[in-house]
Short mmCIF file of C-alpha atoms in Angstrom, two decimals:
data_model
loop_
_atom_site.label_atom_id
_atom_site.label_comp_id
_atom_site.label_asym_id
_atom_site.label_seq_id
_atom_site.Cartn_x
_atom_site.Cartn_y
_atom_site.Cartn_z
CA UNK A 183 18.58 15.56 -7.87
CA UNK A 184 16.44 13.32 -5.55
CA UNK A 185 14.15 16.10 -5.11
CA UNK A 186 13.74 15.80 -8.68
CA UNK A 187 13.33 12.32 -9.12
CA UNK A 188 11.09 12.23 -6.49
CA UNK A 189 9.01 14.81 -8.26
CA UNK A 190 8.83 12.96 -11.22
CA UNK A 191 7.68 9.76 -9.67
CA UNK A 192 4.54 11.38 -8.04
CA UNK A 193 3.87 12.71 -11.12
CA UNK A 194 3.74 9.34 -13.12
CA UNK A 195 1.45 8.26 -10.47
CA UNK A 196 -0.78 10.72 -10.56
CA UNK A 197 -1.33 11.16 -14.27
CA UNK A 198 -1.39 7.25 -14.70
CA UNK A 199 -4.20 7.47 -11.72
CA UNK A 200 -6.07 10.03 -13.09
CA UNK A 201 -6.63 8.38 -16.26
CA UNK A 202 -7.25 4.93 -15.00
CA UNK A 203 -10.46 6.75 -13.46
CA UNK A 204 -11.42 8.98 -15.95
CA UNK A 205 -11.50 6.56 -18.59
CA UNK A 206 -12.33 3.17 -17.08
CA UNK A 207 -14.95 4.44 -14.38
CA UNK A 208 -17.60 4.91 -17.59
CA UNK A 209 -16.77 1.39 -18.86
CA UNK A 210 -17.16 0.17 -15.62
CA UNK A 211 -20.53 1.50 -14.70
CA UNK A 212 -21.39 0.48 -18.23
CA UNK A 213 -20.33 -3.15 -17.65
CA UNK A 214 -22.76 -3.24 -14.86
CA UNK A 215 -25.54 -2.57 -16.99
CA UNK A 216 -24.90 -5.74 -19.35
CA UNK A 217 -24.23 -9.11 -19.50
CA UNK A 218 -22.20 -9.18 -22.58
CA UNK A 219 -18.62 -9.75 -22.77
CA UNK A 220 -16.54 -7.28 -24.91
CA UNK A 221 -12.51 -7.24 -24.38
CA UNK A 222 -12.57 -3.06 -24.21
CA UNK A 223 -14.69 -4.14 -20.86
CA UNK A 224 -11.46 -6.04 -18.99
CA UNK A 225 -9.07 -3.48 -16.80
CA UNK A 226 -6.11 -4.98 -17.58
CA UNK A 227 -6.31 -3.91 -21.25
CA UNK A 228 -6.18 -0.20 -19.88
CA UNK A 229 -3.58 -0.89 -17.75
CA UNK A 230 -1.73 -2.46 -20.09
CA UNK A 231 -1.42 0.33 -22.79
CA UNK A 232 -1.17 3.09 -20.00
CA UNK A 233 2.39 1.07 -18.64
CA UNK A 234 3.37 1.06 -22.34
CA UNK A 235 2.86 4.62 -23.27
CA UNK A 236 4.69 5.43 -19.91
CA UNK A 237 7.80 2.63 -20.80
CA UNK A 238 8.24 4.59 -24.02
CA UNK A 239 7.99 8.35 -21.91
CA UNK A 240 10.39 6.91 -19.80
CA UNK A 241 12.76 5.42 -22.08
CA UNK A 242 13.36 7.71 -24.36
CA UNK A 243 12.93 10.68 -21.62
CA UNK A 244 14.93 9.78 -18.58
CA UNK A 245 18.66 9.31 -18.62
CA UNK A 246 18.80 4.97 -17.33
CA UNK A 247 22.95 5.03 -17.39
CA UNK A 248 22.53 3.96 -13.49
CA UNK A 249 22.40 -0.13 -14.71
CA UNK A 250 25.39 -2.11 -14.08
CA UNK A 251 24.55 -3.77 -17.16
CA UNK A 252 23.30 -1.61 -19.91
CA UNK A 253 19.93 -1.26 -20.22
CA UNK A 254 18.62 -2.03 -23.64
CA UNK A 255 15.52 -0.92 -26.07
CA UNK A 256 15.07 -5.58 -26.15
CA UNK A 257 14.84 -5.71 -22.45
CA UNK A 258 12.50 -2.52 -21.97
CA UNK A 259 9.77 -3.06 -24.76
CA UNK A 260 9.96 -6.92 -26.02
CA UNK A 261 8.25 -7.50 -22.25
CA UNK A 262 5.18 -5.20 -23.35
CA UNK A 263 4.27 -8.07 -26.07
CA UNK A 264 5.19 -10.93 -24.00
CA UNK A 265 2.90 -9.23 -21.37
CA UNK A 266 -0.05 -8.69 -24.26
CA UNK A 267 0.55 -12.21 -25.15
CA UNK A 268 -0.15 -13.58 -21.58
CA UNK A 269 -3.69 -11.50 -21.14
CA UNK A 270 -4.70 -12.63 -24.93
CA UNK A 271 -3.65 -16.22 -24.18
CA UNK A 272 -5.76 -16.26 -21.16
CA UNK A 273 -8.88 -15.07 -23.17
CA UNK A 274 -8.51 -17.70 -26.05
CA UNK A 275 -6.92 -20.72 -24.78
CA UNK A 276 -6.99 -23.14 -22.67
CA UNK A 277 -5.79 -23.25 -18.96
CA UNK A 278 -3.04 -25.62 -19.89
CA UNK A 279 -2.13 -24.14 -22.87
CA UNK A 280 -1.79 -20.80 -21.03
CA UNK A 281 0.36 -21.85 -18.69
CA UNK A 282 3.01 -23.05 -21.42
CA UNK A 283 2.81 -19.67 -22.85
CA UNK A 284 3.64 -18.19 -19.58
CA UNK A 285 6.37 -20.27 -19.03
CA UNK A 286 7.74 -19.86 -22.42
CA UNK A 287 7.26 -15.81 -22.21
CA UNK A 288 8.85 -15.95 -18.45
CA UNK A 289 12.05 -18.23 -20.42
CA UNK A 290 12.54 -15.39 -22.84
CA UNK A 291 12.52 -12.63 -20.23
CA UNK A 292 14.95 -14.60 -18.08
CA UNK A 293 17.24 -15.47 -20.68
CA UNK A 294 17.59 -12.24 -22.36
CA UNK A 295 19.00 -10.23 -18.29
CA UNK A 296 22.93 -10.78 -18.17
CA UNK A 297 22.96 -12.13 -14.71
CA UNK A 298 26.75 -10.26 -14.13
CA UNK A 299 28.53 -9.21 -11.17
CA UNK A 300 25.40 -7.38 -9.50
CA UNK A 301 23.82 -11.00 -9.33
CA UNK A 302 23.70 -11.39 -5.91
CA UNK A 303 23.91 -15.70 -5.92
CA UNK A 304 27.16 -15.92 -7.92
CA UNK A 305 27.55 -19.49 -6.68
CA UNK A 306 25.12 -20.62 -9.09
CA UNK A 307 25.97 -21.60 -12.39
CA UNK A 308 24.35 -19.08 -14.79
CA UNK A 309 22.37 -21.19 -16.89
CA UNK A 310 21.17 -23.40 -13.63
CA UNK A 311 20.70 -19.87 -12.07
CA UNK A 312 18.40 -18.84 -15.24
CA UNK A 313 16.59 -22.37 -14.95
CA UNK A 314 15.59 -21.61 -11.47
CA UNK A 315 14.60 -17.82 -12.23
CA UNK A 316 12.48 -19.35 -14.65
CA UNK A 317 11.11 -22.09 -12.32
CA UNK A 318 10.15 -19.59 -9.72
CA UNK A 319 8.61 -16.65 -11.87
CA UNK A 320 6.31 -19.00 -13.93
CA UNK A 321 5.20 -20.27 -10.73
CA UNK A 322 4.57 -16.76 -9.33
CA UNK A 323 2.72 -15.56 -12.60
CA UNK A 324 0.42 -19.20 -13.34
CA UNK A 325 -0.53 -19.13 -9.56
CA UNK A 326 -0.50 -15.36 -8.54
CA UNK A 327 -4.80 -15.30 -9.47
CA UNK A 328 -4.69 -17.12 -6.50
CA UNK A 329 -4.80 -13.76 -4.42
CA UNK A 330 -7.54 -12.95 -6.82
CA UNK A 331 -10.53 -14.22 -4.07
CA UNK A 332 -11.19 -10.68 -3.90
CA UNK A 333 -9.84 -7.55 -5.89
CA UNK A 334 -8.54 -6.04 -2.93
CA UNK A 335 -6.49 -8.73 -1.67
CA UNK A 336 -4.45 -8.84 -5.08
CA UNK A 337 -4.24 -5.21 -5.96
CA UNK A 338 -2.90 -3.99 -2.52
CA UNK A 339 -0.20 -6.21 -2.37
CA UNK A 340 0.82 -5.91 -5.89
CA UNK A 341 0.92 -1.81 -5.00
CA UNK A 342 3.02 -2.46 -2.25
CA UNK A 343 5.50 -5.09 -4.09
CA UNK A 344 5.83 -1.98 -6.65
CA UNK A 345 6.68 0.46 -3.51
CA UNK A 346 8.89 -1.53 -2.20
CA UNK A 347 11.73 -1.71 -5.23
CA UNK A 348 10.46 2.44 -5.52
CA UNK A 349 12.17 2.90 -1.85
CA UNK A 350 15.30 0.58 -3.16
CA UNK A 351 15.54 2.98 -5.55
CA UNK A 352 15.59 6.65 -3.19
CA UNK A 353 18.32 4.11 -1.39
CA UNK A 354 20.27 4.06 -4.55
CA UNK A 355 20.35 0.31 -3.98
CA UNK A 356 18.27 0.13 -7.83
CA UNK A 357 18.18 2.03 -10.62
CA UNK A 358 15.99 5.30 -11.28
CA UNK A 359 14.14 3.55 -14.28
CA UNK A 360 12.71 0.56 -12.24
CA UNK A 361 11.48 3.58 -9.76
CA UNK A 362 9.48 5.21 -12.57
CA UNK A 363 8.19 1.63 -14.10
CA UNK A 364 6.48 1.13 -11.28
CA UNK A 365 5.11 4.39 -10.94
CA UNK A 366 3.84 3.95 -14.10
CA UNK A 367 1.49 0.63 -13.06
CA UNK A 368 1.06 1.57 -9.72
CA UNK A 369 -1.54 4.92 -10.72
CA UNK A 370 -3.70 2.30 -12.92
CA UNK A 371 -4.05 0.04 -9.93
CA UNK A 372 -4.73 2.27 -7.70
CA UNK A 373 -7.38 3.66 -9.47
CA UNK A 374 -8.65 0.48 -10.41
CA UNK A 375 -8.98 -0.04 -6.58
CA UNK A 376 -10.94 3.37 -6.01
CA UNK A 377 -13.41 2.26 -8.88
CA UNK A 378 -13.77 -1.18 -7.33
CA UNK A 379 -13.83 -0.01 -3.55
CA UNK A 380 -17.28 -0.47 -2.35
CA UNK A 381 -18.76 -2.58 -4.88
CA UNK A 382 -16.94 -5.06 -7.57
CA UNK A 383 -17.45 -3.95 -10.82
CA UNK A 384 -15.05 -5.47 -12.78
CA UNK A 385 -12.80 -8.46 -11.82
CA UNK A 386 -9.40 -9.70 -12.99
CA UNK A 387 -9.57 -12.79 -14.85
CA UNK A 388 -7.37 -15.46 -14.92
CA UNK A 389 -5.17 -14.09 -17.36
CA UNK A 390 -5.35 -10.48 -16.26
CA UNK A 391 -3.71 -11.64 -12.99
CA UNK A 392 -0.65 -13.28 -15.02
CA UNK A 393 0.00 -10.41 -16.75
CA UNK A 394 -0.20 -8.58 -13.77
CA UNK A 395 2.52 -10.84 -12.69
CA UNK A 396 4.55 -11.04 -15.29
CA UNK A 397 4.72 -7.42 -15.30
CA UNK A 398 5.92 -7.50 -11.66
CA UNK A 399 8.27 -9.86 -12.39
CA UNK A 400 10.15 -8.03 -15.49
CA UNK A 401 10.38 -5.08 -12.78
CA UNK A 402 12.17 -7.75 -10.54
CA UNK A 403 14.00 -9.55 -13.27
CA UNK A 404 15.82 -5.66 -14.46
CA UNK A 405 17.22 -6.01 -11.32
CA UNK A 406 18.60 -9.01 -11.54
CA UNK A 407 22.22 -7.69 -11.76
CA UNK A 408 22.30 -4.94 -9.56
CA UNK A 409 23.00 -6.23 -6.11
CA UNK A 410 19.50 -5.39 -4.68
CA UNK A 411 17.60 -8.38 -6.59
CA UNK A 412 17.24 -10.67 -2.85
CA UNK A 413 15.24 -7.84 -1.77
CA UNK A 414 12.82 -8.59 -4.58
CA UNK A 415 12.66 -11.86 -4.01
CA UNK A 416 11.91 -11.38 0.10
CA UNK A 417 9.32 -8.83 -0.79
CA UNK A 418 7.53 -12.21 -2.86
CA UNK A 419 7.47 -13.99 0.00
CA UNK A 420 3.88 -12.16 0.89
CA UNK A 421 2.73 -14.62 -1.91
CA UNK A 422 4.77 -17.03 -1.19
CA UNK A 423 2.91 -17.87 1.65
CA UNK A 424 -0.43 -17.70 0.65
CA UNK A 425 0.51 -20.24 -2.07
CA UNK A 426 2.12 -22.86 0.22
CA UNK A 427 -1.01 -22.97 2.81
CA UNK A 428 -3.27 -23.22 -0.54
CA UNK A 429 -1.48 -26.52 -1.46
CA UNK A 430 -1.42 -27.70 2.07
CA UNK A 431 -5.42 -27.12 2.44
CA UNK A 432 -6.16 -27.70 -1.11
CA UNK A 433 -4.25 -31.31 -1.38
CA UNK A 434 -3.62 -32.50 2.51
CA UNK A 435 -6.23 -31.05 4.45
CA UNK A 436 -9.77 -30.53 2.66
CA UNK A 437 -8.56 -32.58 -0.52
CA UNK A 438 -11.22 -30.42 -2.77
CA UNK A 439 -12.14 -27.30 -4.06
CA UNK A 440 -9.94 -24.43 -5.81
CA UNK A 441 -6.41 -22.81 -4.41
CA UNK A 442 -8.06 -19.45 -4.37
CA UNK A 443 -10.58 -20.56 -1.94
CA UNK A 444 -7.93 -21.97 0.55
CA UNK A 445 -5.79 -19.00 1.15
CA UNK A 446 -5.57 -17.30 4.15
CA UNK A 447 -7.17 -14.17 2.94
CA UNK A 448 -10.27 -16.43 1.46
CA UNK A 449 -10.54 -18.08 5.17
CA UNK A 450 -10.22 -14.51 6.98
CA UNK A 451 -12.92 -13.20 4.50
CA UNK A 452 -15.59 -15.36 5.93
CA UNK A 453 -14.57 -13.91 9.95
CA UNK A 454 -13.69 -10.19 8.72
CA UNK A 455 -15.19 -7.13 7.00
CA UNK A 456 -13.41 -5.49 3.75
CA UNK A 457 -11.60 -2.72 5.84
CA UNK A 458 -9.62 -5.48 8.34
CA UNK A 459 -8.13 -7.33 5.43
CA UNK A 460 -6.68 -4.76 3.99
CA UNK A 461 -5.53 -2.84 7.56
CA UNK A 462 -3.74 -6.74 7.97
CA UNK A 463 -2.68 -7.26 4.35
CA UNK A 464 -0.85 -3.76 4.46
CA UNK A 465 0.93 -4.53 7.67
CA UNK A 466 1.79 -7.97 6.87
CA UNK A 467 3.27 -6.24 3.36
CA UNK A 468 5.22 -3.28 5.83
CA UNK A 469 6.51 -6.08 7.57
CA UNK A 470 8.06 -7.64 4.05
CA UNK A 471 9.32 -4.93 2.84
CA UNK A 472 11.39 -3.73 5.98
CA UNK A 473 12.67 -7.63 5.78
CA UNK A 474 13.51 -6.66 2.38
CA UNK A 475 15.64 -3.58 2.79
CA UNK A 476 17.16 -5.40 5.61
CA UNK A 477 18.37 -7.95 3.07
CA UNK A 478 20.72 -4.88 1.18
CA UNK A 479 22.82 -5.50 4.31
CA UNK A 480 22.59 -9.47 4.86
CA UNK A 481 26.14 -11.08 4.46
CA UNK A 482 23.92 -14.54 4.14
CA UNK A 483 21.18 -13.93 0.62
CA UNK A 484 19.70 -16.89 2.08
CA UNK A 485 18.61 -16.61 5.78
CA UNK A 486 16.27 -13.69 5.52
CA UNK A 487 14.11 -15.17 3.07
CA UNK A 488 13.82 -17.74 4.94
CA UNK A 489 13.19 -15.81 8.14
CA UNK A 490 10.72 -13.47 6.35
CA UNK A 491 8.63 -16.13 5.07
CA UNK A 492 8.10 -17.71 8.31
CA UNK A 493 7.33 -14.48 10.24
CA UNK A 494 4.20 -13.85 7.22
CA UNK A 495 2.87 -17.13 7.83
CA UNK A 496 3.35 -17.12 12.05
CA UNK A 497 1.11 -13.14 11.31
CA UNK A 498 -1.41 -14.98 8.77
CA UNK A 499 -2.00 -17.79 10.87
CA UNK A 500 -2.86 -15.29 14.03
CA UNK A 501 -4.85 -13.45 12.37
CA UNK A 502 -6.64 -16.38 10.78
CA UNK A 503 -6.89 -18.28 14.00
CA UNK A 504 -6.96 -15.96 16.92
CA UNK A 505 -6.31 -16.77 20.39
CA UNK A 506 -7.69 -15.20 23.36
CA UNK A 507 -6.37 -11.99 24.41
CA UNK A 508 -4.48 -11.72 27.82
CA UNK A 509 -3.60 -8.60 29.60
CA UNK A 510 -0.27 -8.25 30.95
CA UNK A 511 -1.00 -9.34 34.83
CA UNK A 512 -2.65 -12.54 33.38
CA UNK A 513 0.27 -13.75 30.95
CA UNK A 514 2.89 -13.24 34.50
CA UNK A 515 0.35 -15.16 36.51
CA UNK A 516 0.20 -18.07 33.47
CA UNK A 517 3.95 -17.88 33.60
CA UNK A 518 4.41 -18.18 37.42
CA UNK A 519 2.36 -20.95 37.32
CA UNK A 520 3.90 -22.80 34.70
CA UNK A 521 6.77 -22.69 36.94
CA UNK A 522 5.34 -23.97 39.60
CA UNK A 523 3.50 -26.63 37.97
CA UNK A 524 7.36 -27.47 36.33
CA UNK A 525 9.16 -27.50 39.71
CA UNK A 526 6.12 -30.02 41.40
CA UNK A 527 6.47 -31.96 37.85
CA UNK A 528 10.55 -32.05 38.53
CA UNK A 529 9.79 -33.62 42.38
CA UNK A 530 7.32 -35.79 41.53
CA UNK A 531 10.25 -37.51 38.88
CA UNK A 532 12.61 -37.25 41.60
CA UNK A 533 10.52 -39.55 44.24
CA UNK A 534 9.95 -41.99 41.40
CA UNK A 535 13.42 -42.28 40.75
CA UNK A 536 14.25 -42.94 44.10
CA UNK A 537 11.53 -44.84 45.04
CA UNK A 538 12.51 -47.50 41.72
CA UNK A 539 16.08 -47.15 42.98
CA UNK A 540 15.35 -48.78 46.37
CA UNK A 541 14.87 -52.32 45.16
CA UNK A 542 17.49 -52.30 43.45
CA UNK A 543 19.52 -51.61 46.31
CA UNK A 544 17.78 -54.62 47.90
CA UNK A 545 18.88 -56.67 44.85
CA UNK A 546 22.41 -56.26 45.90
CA UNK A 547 22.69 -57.27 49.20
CA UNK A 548 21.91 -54.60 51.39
CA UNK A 549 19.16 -55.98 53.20
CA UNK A 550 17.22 -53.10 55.73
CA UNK A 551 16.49 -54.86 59.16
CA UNK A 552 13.49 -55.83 59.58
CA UNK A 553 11.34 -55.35 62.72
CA UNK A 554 10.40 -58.16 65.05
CA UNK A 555 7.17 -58.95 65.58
CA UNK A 556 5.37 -58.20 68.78
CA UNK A 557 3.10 -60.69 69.70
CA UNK A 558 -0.17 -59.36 71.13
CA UNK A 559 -1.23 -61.45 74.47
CA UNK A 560 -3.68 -63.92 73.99
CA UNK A 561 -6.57 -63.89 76.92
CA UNK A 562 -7.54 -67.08 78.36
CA UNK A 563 -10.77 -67.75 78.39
CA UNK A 564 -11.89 -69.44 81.63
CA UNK A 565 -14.74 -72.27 81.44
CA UNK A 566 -18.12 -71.66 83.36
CA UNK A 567 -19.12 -74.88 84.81
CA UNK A 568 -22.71 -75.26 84.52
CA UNK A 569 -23.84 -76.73 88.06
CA UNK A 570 -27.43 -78.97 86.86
CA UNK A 571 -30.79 -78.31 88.66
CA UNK A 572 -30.18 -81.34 90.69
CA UNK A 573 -27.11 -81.09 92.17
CA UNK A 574 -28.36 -77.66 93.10
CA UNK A 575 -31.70 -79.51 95.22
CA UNK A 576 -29.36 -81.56 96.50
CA UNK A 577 -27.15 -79.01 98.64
#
């Protein structure tokens, strides 16, 4: 049966690859050869009605009895309008107004998962636990463009976010149906990436990239109630991070400019060529998703996410800031002699405490003898008498 399953999923992401690239490479070469916007132009528009033709295929023809809570026809297709909405709104309207809509599609996705036994925060109040679903997903769709500095560095960890609840569900820790949705967008991305490799072509825009997200996030949000949702959550901590140092540059540091431009990826892209961010980016992803399946056997939901978070922003900042490279012989030698330098640091406080200690001593009482004072013999200095010229005739 996994065999199977398995089968199936390459499938999806093959067929959903293969026509990514045979229809959008012509309107992408096209696009290059004209300055006028159309909306048939945008790549989100194809992958947009390639996920919903798949949704439907895998609806109505794959057996989704695996949920905890039943899966129904509202939760799979009312996201594929909300998701339409988003991209449309970000098109047409303003930035502001956009990022209402997003929060107001986000509220009805959130509010319409039964967050039941599989919910893996029970402590929470439902409704506060629905406010602060809906908190952190509108955040992670308005802001996810942010990634968006270059293609790449959006569409490789969005692939890998998609793997990583695919692997939860060959673990049986998800269902089969969240396995296959992703399938479904990740064979439009990727080919997006292969037609977008060595040269740009066609960039996400704003609201391209929240749909993106919001499409991520309905994945997420399906698993809400079935005991594997942390590990979604740790697997968003890849933009997590890049989001916090953006604010911290963007509003502490440099006090100017746009959040995209203050990532970590948009710093390393001025040091780096193309094929080192993405070597990086895909480790730094490995690294979240093994964090992630970790989480499936944390007693604390908490701790990891915490944990996993720090570890992406210690491996951002290194490779962001380098330091210089040590073989093994020098590190010992730094380390001996940071011992030493410790221990002569540790005597040095030692003589000053004793040497402050000894007038005190001398406050109290305790007088040291002192030593008497030789006298050094004084010579006497004899007179010469002058005998005068006469007395000297004289004799």
């Amino acid at each position: 049966m996994l065999s199977l399953n398995i089968f199936a999923y390459v499938i999806l992401v093959l067929v959903s690859f293969s026509a990514m690239l045979s229809v959008y490479t012509p309107v992408a070469n096209k696009s290059l050869q004209t300055t006028e916007f159309k909306l048939y132009m945008l790549p989100f528009s194809y992958i947009l009605i390639f996920y919903a033709i798949g949704t439907v295929a895998i609806y109505f023809g794959f057996r989704h009895n695996d949920f905890i809570e039943p899966l129904t026809a509202s939760r799979a297709f009312v996201p594929l309008g909300l998701a339409a909405v988003i991209f449309i709104s970000g098109l047409l309207s303003s930035p502001n107004i956009h990022r209402l809509i997003v929060v107001a599609c986000v509220a009805v996705t959130v509010w319409m998962q039964p967050l039941g036994e599989g919910f893996p925060f029970p402590q929470i109040p439902e409704w506060a636990a629905k406010i602060v679903l809906i908190a952190f997903f509108s955040v992670f769709c308005i802001f996810y463009s942010i990634m968006n500095s270059l293609p790449h560095i959006m569409i490789v960890p969005s692939v890998i976010l998609l793997l990583g609840i695919s692997i939860l569900s060959a673990l049986s820790a998800a269902p089969l149906y969240l396995a296959l949705s992703s399938a479904v967008l990740i064979g439009p991305l990727c080919g997006y990436l292969g037609i977008n490799f060595n040269m740009v072509k066609v960039s996400f825009d704003n609201g391209s990239c929240s749909a993106l997200a919001y499409l991520i996030s309905n994945i997420f949000l399906l698993d809400a109630s079935e005991f594997s949702f942390s590990s979604c959550i740790v697997f968003t901590t890849i933009f997590w991070a890049e989001f916090i140092v953006a604010l911290w540059y963007r509003y502490v540091v440099v006090k100017s400019g746009d959040l995209s431009e203050h990532t970590f990826y948009a710093q390393a892209a001025d040091k780096y060529n193309m094929r080192t961010l993405l070597v990086n980016i895909t480790r730094i992803c490995a690294v979240a998703l093994f964090i992630g399946w970790f989480q499936l056997y944390s007693v604390n939901q908490f701790s990891l996410i915490i944990v996993c978070l720090a570890i992406i922003f210690w491996l951002n900042f290194s490779f962001v800031h380098p330091s210089e490279k040590k073989n093994l012989k020098q590190i010992n030698q730094g380390f001996i002699s940071d011992i030493k330098q410790n221990i002569s640091d540790f005597k040095s406080s030692l003589s000053q405490i004793q040497s402050h200690a000894e007038p005190d001593k001398n406050k109290t009482g305790t007088q040291t003898p002192r030593k008497a004072k030789t006298e050094t013999p004084v010579r006497k200095r004899t007179k010469k008498t002058k005998t005068s010229p006469r007395k000297k005739k004289a004799e």
